[in-house]
PDB file of C-alpha atoms in Angstrom:
ATOM      1  CA  MET A1277       4.452 -29.758  10.639  1.00  0.00           C
ATOM      2  CA  GLY A1278       6.674 -31.027  13.707  1.00  0.00           C
ATOM      3  CA  SER A1279       7.808 -29.102  16.923  1.00  0.00           C
ATOM      4  CA  GLU A1280      11.077 -27.845  15.349  1.00  0.00           C
ATOM      5  CA  THR A1281      12.049 -25.000  17.525  1.00  0.00           C
ATOM      6  CA  SER A1282      15.516 -23.705  15.846  1.00  0.00           C
ATOM      7  CA  ASN A1283      15.366 -20.717  13.426  1.00  0.00           C
ATOM      8  CA  GLU A1284      16.468 -22.613  10.654  1.00  0.00           C
ATOM      9  CA  GLY A1285      14.053 -25.448  11.507  1.00  0.00           C
ATOM     10  CA  THR A1286      11.064 -23.007  11.615  1.00  0.00           C
ATOM     11  CA  GLN A1287      12.005 -21.337   8.327  1.00  0.00           C
ATOM     12  CA  LYS A1288      12.358 -24.691   6.515  1.00  0.00           C
ATOM     13  CA  VAL A1289       8.509 -25.443   7.809  1.00  0.00           C
ATOM     14  CA  HIS A1290       7.477 -22.002   6.498  1.00  0.00           C
ATOM     15  CA  ARG A1291       8.968 -22.812   3.102  1.00  0.00           C
ATOM     16  CA  SER A1292       7.629 -26.201   2.661  1.00  0.00           C
ATOM     17  CA  GLY A1293       4.232 -24.769   3.422  1.00  0.00           C
ATOM     18  CA  VAL A1294       4.228 -22.924   0.335  1.00  0.00           C
ATOM     19  CA  PRO A1295       5.954 -24.943  -2.640  1.00  0.00           C
ATOM     20  CA  ASN A1296       5.166 -21.997  -5.240  1.00  0.00           C
ATOM     21  CA  MET A1297       6.743 -19.063  -2.934  1.00  0.00           C
ATOM     22  CA  THR A1298       8.572 -16.825  -5.216  1.00  0.00           C
ATOM     23  CA  GLU A1299      12.264 -15.926  -4.706  1.00  0.00           C
ATOM     24  CA  ARG A1300      10.961 -12.191  -3.675  1.00  0.00           C
ATOM     25  CA  GLN A1301       8.721 -13.588  -1.169  1.00  0.00           C
ATOM     26  CA  ARG A1302      11.520 -15.686   0.274  1.00  0.00           C
ATOM     27  CA  ALA A1303      13.697 -12.847   0.385  1.00  0.00           C
ATOM     28  CA  VAL A1304      11.119 -10.728   2.458  1.00  0.00           C
ATOM     29  CA  LEU A1305      10.396 -13.549   4.766  1.00  0.00           C
ATOM     30  CA  ASP A1306      14.201 -13.946   5.210  1.00  0.00           C
ATOM     31  CA  SER A1307      14.752 -10.150   6.016  1.00  0.00           C
ATOM     32  CA  ILE A1308      11.768 -10.089   8.430  1.00  0.00           C
ATOM     33  CA  THR A1309      13.453 -13.415  10.361  1.00  0.00           C
ATOM     34  CA  GLN A1310      16.845 -11.615  10.162  1.00  0.00           C
ATOM     35  CA  SER A1311      15.700  -8.498  11.714  1.00  0.00           C
ATOM     36  CA  LEU A1312      13.729 -10.367  14.621  1.00  0.00           C
ATOM     37  CA  GLU A1313      16.960 -12.558  15.295  1.00  0.00           C
ATOM     38  CA  GLN A1314      19.352  -9.311  15.350  1.00  0.00           C
ATOM     39  CA  ARG A1315      16.874  -6.542  16.822  1.00  0.00           C
ATOM     40  CA  GLY A1316      14.139  -8.253  18.150  1.00  0.00           C
ATOM     41  CA  TYR A1317      11.459  -6.514  16.082  1.00  0.00           C
ATOM     42  CA  PRO A1318      10.404  -6.560  12.504  1.00  0.00           C
ATOM     43  CA  PRO A1319      11.806  -3.932   9.984  1.00  0.00           C
ATOM     44  CA  SER A1320       9.859  -1.134   8.321  1.00  0.00           C
ATOM     45  CA  MET A1321       8.623  -1.476   4.557  1.00  0.00           C
ATOM     46  CA  ARG A1322      11.263   0.890   3.801  1.00  0.00           C
ATOM     47  CA  GLU A1323      14.063  -1.535   5.275  1.00  0.00           C
ATOM     48  CA  ILE A1324      12.600  -4.732   3.825  1.00  0.00           C
ATOM     49  CA  ALA A1325      12.476  -2.663   0.215  1.00  0.00           C
ATOM     50  CA  GLN A1326      16.327  -2.175   0.676  1.00  0.00           C
ATOM     51  CA  ALA A1327      17.149  -5.529   1.579  1.00  0.00           C
ATOM     52  CA  THR A1328      15.256  -7.340  -1.180  1.00  0.00           C
ATOM     53  CA  GLY A1329      15.621  -4.978  -3.847  1.00  0.00           C
ATOM     54  CA  LEU A1330      12.278  -4.213  -4.555  1.00  0.00           C
ATOM     55  CA  ALA A1331      11.247  -1.028  -6.217  1.00  0.00           C
ATOM     56  CA  SER A1332       8.737   0.282  -3.663  1.00  0.00           C
ATOM     57  CA  THR A1333       7.078   0.219  -0.377  1.00  0.00           C
ATOM     58  CA  SER A1334       3.652  -0.723  -2.025  1.00  0.00           C
ATOM     59  CA  SER A1335       5.594  -3.837  -3.829  1.00  0.00           C
ATOM     60  CA  VAL A1336       6.482  -4.957  -0.262  1.00  0.00           C
ATOM     61  CA  ALA A1337       3.017  -4.495   0.887  1.00  0.00           C
ATOM     62  CA  HIS A1338       1.838  -6.820  -1.759  1.00  0.00           C
ATOM     63  CA  GLN A1339       4.433  -9.215  -0.898  1.00  0.00           C
ATOM     64  CA  LEU A1340       3.532  -8.987   2.612  1.00  0.00           C
ATOM     65  CA  ARG A1341      -0.167  -9.703   1.836  1.00  0.00           C
ATOM     66  CA  SER A1342       0.674 -12.751  -0.206  1.00  0.00           C
ATOM     67  CA  LEU A1343       2.640 -14.369   2.573  1.00  0.00           C
ATOM     68  CA  GLU A1344       0.128 -13.482   4.872  1.00  0.00           C
ATOM     69  CA  ARG A1345      -2.572 -15.230   2.700  1.00  0.00           C
ATOM     70  CA  GLY A1346      -0.354 -18.203   2.042  1.00  0.00           C
ATOM     71  CA  GLY A1347      -0.164 -18.702   5.962  1.00  0.00           C
ATOM     72  CA  LEU A1348       3.464 -17.744   6.447  1.00  0.00           C
ATOM     73  CA  LEU A1349       3.123 -14.411   8.363  1.00  0.00           C
ATOM     74  CA  HIS A1350       0.904 -13.163  10.664  1.00  0.00           C
ATOM     75  CA  HIS A1351       0.463  -9.477  11.961  1.00  0.00           C
ATOM     76  CA  ASP A1352      -0.982  -8.040  15.373  1.00  0.00           C
ATOM     77  CA  PRO A1353      -3.924  -5.758  14.115  1.00  0.00           C
ATOM     78  CA  GLN A1354      -3.003  -3.348  16.673  1.00  0.00           C
ATOM     79  CA  ARG A1355       0.592  -2.910  15.117  1.00  0.00           C
ATOM     80  CA  PRO A1356       0.026  -3.086  11.338  1.00  0.00           C
ATOM     81  CA  ARG A1357       3.841  -3.730  10.458  1.00  0.00           C
ATOM     82  CA  ALA A1358       4.523  -6.103  13.133  1.00  0.00           C
ATOM     83  CA  TYR A1359       4.807  -9.059  10.922  1.00  0.00           C
ATOM     84  CA  VAL A1360       6.572 -12.332  12.178  1.00  0.00           C
ATOM     85  CA  PRO A1361       6.635 -15.782  10.710  1.00  0.00           C
ATOM     86  CA  VAL A1362       3.831 -18.316  11.823  1.00  0.00           C
ATOM     87  CA  GLY A1363       5.691 -20.264  14.387  1.00  0.00           C
ATOM     88  CA  TRP A1364       8.108 -17.828  15.307  1.00  0.00           C
ATOM     89  CA  PRO A1365       9.900 -19.048  18.444  1.00  0.00           C
ATOM     90  CA  HIS A1366      10.547 -15.668  19.554  1.00  0.00           C
ATOM     91  CA  ARG A1367       6.767 -14.654  19.448  1.00  0.00           C
ATOM     92  CA  SER A1368       5.938 -15.025  23.369  1.00  0.00           C
ATOM     93  CA  HIS A1369       9.250 -13.021  24.581  1.00  0.00           C
ATOM     94  CA  GLN A1370       9.011  -9.401  25.258  1.00  0.00           C
ATOM     95  CA  PRO A1371       9.985  -7.690  22.181  1.00  0.00           C
ATOM     96  CA  GLN A1372      12.473  -4.701  21.976  1.00  0.00           C
ATOM     97  CA  PRO A1373      11.012  -1.411  21.851  1.00  0.00           C
ATOM     98  CA  GLU A1374      10.608  -0.503  18.072  1.00  0.00           C
ATOM     99  CA  PRO A1375      11.260   2.869  16.487  1.00  0.00           C
ATOM    100  CA  HIS A1376       8.702   5.364  15.843  1.00  0.00           C
ATOM    101  CA  ARG A1377       6.653   4.186  12.730  1.00  0.00           C
ATOM    102  CA  PRO A1378       3.491   6.001  11.319  1.00  0.00           C
ATOM    103  CA  GLU A1379       0.269   4.959  12.874  1.00  0.00           C
ATOM    104  CA  PRO A1380      -2.756   3.249  10.743  1.00  0.00           C
ATOM    105  CA  LEU A1381      -5.023   6.041   9.945  1.00  0.00           C
ATOM    106  CA  GLN A1382      -8.666   4.859  10.202  1.00  0.00           C
ATOM    107  CA  PRO A1383     -10.379   6.027   7.121  1.00  0.00           C
ATOM    108  CA  GLU A1384     -14.423   6.869   6.413  1.00  0.00           C
ATOM    109  CA  PRO A1385     -14.572   5.409   2.672  1.00  0.00           C
ATOM    110  CA  LEU A1386     -16.602   7.566   0.541  1.00  0.00           C
ATOM    111  CA  LEU A1387     -16.725   6.300  -2.860  1.00  0.00           C
ATOM    112  CA  PRO A1388     -17.535   3.449  -3.638  1.00  0.00           C
ATOM    113  CA  GLU A1389     -19.889   2.637  -0.282  1.00  0.00           C
ATOM    114  CA  PRO A1390     -18.878  -0.734   1.057  1.00  0.00           C
ATOM    115  CA  SER A1391     -21.425  -3.305   1.275  1.00  0.00           C
ATOM    116  CA  GLN A1392     -23.354  -3.631   4.681  1.00  0.00           C
ATOM    117  CA  SER A1393     -22.032  -7.108   5.052  1.00  0.00           C
ATOM    118  CA  ALA A1394     -18.384  -5.620   4.993  1.00  0.00           C
ATOM    119  CA  ARG A1395     -19.048  -3.071   7.621  1.00  0.00           C
ATOM    120  CA  GLN A1396     -20.709  -5.878   9.596  1.00  0.00           C
ATOM    121  CA  GLN A1397     -18.035  -8.192   9.453  1.00  0.00           C
ATOM    122  CA  ASP A1398     -14.969  -7.597  11.762  1.00  0.00           C
ATOM    123  CA  ALA A1399     -12.958 -10.216  10.033  1.00  0.00           C
ATOM    124  CA  ALA A1400     -13.487  -9.091   6.471  1.00  0.00           C
ATOM    125  CA  PRO A1401     -10.288  -9.148   4.256  1.00  0.00           C
ATOM    126  CA  VAL A1402      -8.378  -5.739   4.942  1.00  0.00           C
ATOM    127  CA  ALA A1403      -5.484  -4.316   2.581  1.00  0.00           C
ATOM    128  CA  TRP A1404      -2.965  -2.112   4.290  1.00  0.00           C
ATOM    129  CA  VAL A1405      -2.225   0.667   1.447  1.00  0.00           C
ATOM    130  CA  PRO A1406       0.756   2.946   2.179  1.00  0.00           C
ATOM    131  CA  LEU A1407       0.103   6.547   2.180  1.00  0.00           C
ATOM    132  CA  ILE A1408       2.886   8.342   0.453  1.00  0.00           C
ATOM    133  CA  ASP A1409       3.815  12.000  -0.070  1.00  0.00           C
ATOM    134  CA  GLN A1410       2.534  13.256  -3.398  1.00  0.00           C
ATOM    135  CA  THR A1411       6.131  14.314  -4.131  1.00  0.00           C
ATOM    136  CA  ASP A1412       7.553  10.728  -3.893  1.00  0.00           C
ATOM    137  CA  ALA A1413       4.963   9.234  -6.117  1.00  0.00           C
ATOM    138  CA  GLY A1414       6.362   7.738  -9.029  1.00  0.00           C
ATOM    139  CA  ALA A1415       9.753   7.870  -7.680  1.00  0.00           C
ATOM    140  CA  PRO A1416      12.365   5.344  -8.817  1.00  0.00           C
ATOM    141  CA  HIS A1417      13.471   4.439  -4.965  1.00  0.00           C
ATOM    142  CA  PRO A1418      11.623   3.042  -2.342  1.00  0.00           C
ATOM    143  CA  VAL A1419       9.977   5.584   0.067  1.00  0.00           C
ATOM    144  CA  GLU A1420       8.963   5.321   3.741  1.00  0.00           C
ATOM    145  CA  PRO A1421       5.072   5.518   3.884  1.00  0.00           C
ATOM    146  CA  GLN A1422       3.259   8.114   6.038  1.00  0.00           C
ATOM    147  CA  ALA A1423       0.956   5.854   7.361  1.00  0.00           C
ATOM    148  CA  LEU A1424      -0.831   2.604   6.363  1.00  0.00           C
ATOM    149  CA  LEU A1425      -4.637   2.941   5.657  1.00  0.00           C
ATOM    150  CA  PRO A1426      -6.645  -0.301   6.300  1.00  0.00           C
ATOM    151  CA  LEU A1427      -9.157  -0.627   3.468  1.00  0.00           C
ATOM    152  CA  PRO A1428     -11.577  -3.483   2.866  1.00  0.00           C
ATOM    153  CA  GLN A1429     -10.056  -5.578   0.172  1.00  0.00           C
ATOM    154  CA  ASP A1430     -13.525  -6.223  -1.495  1.00  0.00           C
ATOM    155  CA  ILE A1431     -13.578  -2.472  -2.263  1.00  0.00           C
ATOM    156  CA  LEU A1432      -9.932  -2.196  -3.809  1.00  0.00           C
ATOM    157  CA  GLY A1433     -10.151  -5.539  -5.609  1.00  0.00           C
ATOM    158  CA  GLN A1434      -6.793  -7.157  -6.781  1.00  0.00           C
ATOM    159  CA  GLY A1435      -3.863  -5.325  -7.731  1.00  0.00           C
ATOM    160  CA  GLU A1436      -0.950  -3.097  -5.833  1.00  0.00           C
ATOM    161  CA  PHE A1437      -2.089   0.110  -4.662  1.00  0.00           C
ATOM    162  CA  PHE A1438      -0.860   3.428  -2.632  1.00  0.00           C
ATOM    163  CA  ALA A1439      -2.598   6.249  -1.544  1.00  0.00           C
ATOM    164  CA  LEU A1440      -1.968  10.031  -1.941  1.00  0.00           C
ATOM    165  CA  ARG A1441      -3.564  12.935   0.035  1.00  0.00           C
ATOM    166  CA  MET A1442      -5.352  15.246  -2.625  1.00  0.00           C
ATOM    167  CA  ALA A1443      -2.987  18.713  -2.690  1.00  0.00           C
ATOM    168  CA  ASP A1444      -5.094  21.206  -4.283  1.00  0.00           C
ATOM    169  CA  SER A1445      -8.861  21.946  -5.332  1.00  0.00           C
ATOM    170  CA  SER A1446      -8.536  21.215  -8.985  1.00  0.00           C
ATOM    171  CA  MET A1447     -10.965  18.173  -8.735  1.00  0.00           C
ATOM    172  CA  THR A1448     -13.578  19.947  -6.373  1.00  0.00           C
ATOM    173  CA  ASP A1449     -16.389  19.986  -8.780  1.00  0.00           C
ATOM    174  CA  ALA A1450     -16.136  16.071  -9.261  1.00  0.00           C
ATOM    175  CA  GLY A1451     -16.349  15.787  -5.599  1.00  0.00           C
ATOM    176  CA  ILE A1452     -12.713  15.524  -4.464  1.00  0.00           C
ATOM    177  CA  HIS A1453     -11.603  17.833  -2.188  1.00  0.00           C
ATOM    178  CA  GLN A1454      -8.374  19.174  -0.864  1.00  0.00           C
ATOM    179  CA  GLY A1455      -7.007  16.962   1.951  1.00  0.00           C
ATOM    180  CA  ASP A1456      -8.983  14.110   0.540  1.00  0.00           C
ATOM    181  CA  ILE A1457      -6.950  10.722   0.551  1.00  0.00           C
ATOM    182  CA  LEU A1458      -7.403   8.590  -2.891  1.00  0.00           C
ATOM    183  CA  SER A1459      -6.501   4.890  -3.168  1.00  0.00           C
ATOM    184  CA  ILE A1460      -5.067   4.155  -6.311  1.00  0.00           C
ATOM    185  CA  ARG A1461      -4.170   1.056  -7.978  1.00  0.00           C
ATOM    186  CA  ARG A1462      -0.982   0.978  -9.520  1.00  0.00           C
ATOM    187  CA  GLN A1463      -1.050   0.844 -13.374  1.00  0.00           C
ATOM    188  CA  ASP A1464       0.625   2.571 -16.234  1.00  0.00           C
ATOM    189  CA  THR A1465      -2.481   2.721 -18.642  1.00  0.00           C
ATOM    190  CA  ALA A1466      -5.953   3.990 -18.464  1.00  0.00           C
ATOM    191  CA  GLU A1467      -9.074   4.613 -20.485  1.00  0.00           C
ATOM    192  CA  HIS A1468     -11.434   7.364 -21.318  1.00  0.00           C
ATOM    193  CA  ASP A1469     -13.002   8.969 -18.461  1.00  0.00           C
ATOM    194  CA  ASP A1470     -10.651   7.303 -16.049  1.00  0.00           C
ATOM    195  CA  LEU A1471      -9.730   9.212 -12.816  1.00  0.00           C
ATOM    196  CA  VAL A1472      -5.910   8.951 -12.529  1.00  0.00           C
ATOM    197  CA  ALA A1473      -2.686   9.769 -10.813  1.00  0.00           C
ATOM    198  CA  ALA A1474      -0.117  11.135 -13.462  1.00  0.00           C
ATOM    199  CA  ARG A1475       3.006  12.671 -13.135  1.00  0.00           C
ATOM    200  CA  ALA A1476       3.507  15.800 -15.354  1.00  0.00           C
ATOM    201  CA  HIS A1477       5.668  18.876 -15.467  1.00  0.00           C
ATOM    202  CA  GLN A1478       7.612  17.478 -12.482  1.00  0.00           C
ATOM    203  CA  GLN A1479       4.838  16.751 -10.278  1.00  0.00           C
ATOM    204  CA  THR A1480       1.915  14.358  -9.505  1.00  0.00           C
ATOM    205  CA  VAL A1481      -1.680  15.364 -10.469  1.00  0.00           C
ATOM    206  CA  ILE A1482      -4.931  14.083 -10.293  1.00  0.00           C
ATOM    207  CA  ARG A1483      -6.791  14.417 -13.236  1.00  0.00           C
ATOM    208  CA  ARG A1484      -9.388  12.835 -15.543  1.00  0.00           C
ATOM    209  CA  LEU A1485      -8.488  11.273 -18.706  1.00  0.00           C
ATOM    210  CA  ARG A1486      -9.947  12.165 -21.968  1.00  0.00           C
ATOM    211  CA  CYS A1487      -9.535  10.403 -25.013  1.00  0.00           C
ATOM    212  CA  GLU A1488     -11.288  12.645 -27.742  1.00  0.00           C
ATOM    213  CA  HIS A1489     -10.912  13.413 -31.365  1.00  0.00           C
ATOM    214  CA  GLY A1490      -7.692  11.670 -31.570  1.00  0.00           C
ATOM    215  CA  GLN A1491      -6.159  13.587 -28.852  1.00  0.00           C
ATOM    216  CA  VAL A1492      -5.453  12.503 -25.291  1.00  0.00           C
ATOM    217  CA  ARG A1493      -5.417  15.059 -22.207  1.00  0.00           C
ATOM    218  CA  LEU A1494      -5.586  15.308 -18.705  1.00  0.00           C
ATOM    219  CA  THR A1495      -8.246  17.859 -17.390  1.00  0.00           C
ATOM    220  CA  ALA A1496      -9.437  19.070 -14.223  1.00  0.00           C
ATOM    221  CA  SER A1497     -12.927  19.488 -13.217  1.00  0.00           C
ATOM    222  CA  SER A1498     -12.766  22.958 -11.505  1.00  0.00           C
ATOM    223  CA  MET A1499     -11.678  26.286 -13.645  1.00  0.00           C
ATOM    224  CA  GLY A1500      -8.515  27.550 -13.421  1.00  0.00           C
ATOM    225  CA  HIS A1501      -6.625  24.379 -14.387  1.00  0.00           C
ATOM    226  CA  ALA A1502      -5.063  24.311 -17.914  1.00  0.00           C
ATOM    227  CA  PRO A1503      -5.752  20.515 -19.614  1.00  0.00           C
ATOM    228  CA  ILE A1504      -2.205  18.667 -19.507  1.00  0.00           C
ATOM    229  CA  HIS A1505      -1.417  17.074 -23.048  1.00  0.00           C
ATOM    230  CA  GLY A1506      -1.277  13.181 -22.867  1.00  0.00           C
ATOM    231  CA  ALA A1507       2.380  13.251 -24.394  1.00  0.00           C
ATOM    232  CA  ARG A1508       3.588  15.422 -21.248  1.00  0.00           C
ATOM    233  CA  ALA A1509       2.415  12.961 -18.655  1.00  0.00           C
ATOM    234  CA  VAL A1510       2.807   9.467 -17.356  1.00  0.00           C
ATOM    235  CA  VAL A1511      -0.170   7.517 -15.668  1.00  0.00           C
ATOM    236  CA  LEU A1512       0.985   6.501 -12.261  1.00  0.00           C
ATOM    237  CA  GLY A1513      -2.241   4.460 -11.637  1.00  0.00           C
ATOM    238  CA  LYS A1514      -6.094   4.765 -11.343  1.00  0.00           C
ATOM    239  CA  VAL A1515      -8.052   6.192  -8.370  1.00  0.00           C
ATOM    240  CA  ILE A1516     -10.393   3.291  -6.943  1.00  0.00           C
ATOM    241  CA  ALA A1517     -11.777   5.055  -3.714  1.00  0.00           C
ATOM    242  CA  VAL A1518     -11.982   8.613  -2.133  1.00  0.00           C
ATOM    243  CA  LEU A1519     -11.617   8.630   1.499  1.00  0.00           C
ATOM    244  CA  ARG A1520     -12.562  11.689   4.014  1.00  0.00           C
ATOM    245  CA  TYR A1521     -11.409  11.770   7.172  1.00  0.00           C
ATOM    246  CA  GLY A1522     -14.061  13.136  10.315  1.00  0.00           C
ATOM    247  CA  LEU A1523     -11.503  15.449  12.011  1.00  0.00           C
TER     248      LEU A1523
END
């Protein structure tokens, strides 16, 4: 790859390493480089979203993972947002102090249970899933996550993810308690019996999707919560895993 040390040369090396890099990935990489050059530390995901026009911070997280897998970015595992281009010429320099940003939580996955080999391998692939406020789910504008959750990629599978904290006791009988954190794959469709996050009555809810007798309803597992007619709701995603913290 050569020994070019200029900012421009380094960027060209990175881009030539991934000939199929998309325009969005190029824009994300450029925004990180620009922040490092001007401020001495990487931008937040919200800042990247604003700079590149991406719709959400979860979209930014997806692009960052793609760039990392392609060998263009690396990050400090102790500072999950500290993404820098591979070969960045100022990596060895002392960075400027970063503004306060959420620290990653350390979740204990409940459902599904990770494999024994996944628990034993420290180098197992990890996805950084943004935890967002429940009122911001489904918002058309980028939102700043409350934290980034390091979750095993083999549990999540492929896709774009976000996480929400369960705000009520509507799904207690299904084993989901208030305060639990739900990892959700972003999608706008679901099948019968899927557990989904949906927007209804100007709020985000977690419900079981039921398709019965030609009708679609979103139902709670606990008493005291009326079903929601499918025509009055918009599916935001499917719940993939439930996390509980031993606080």
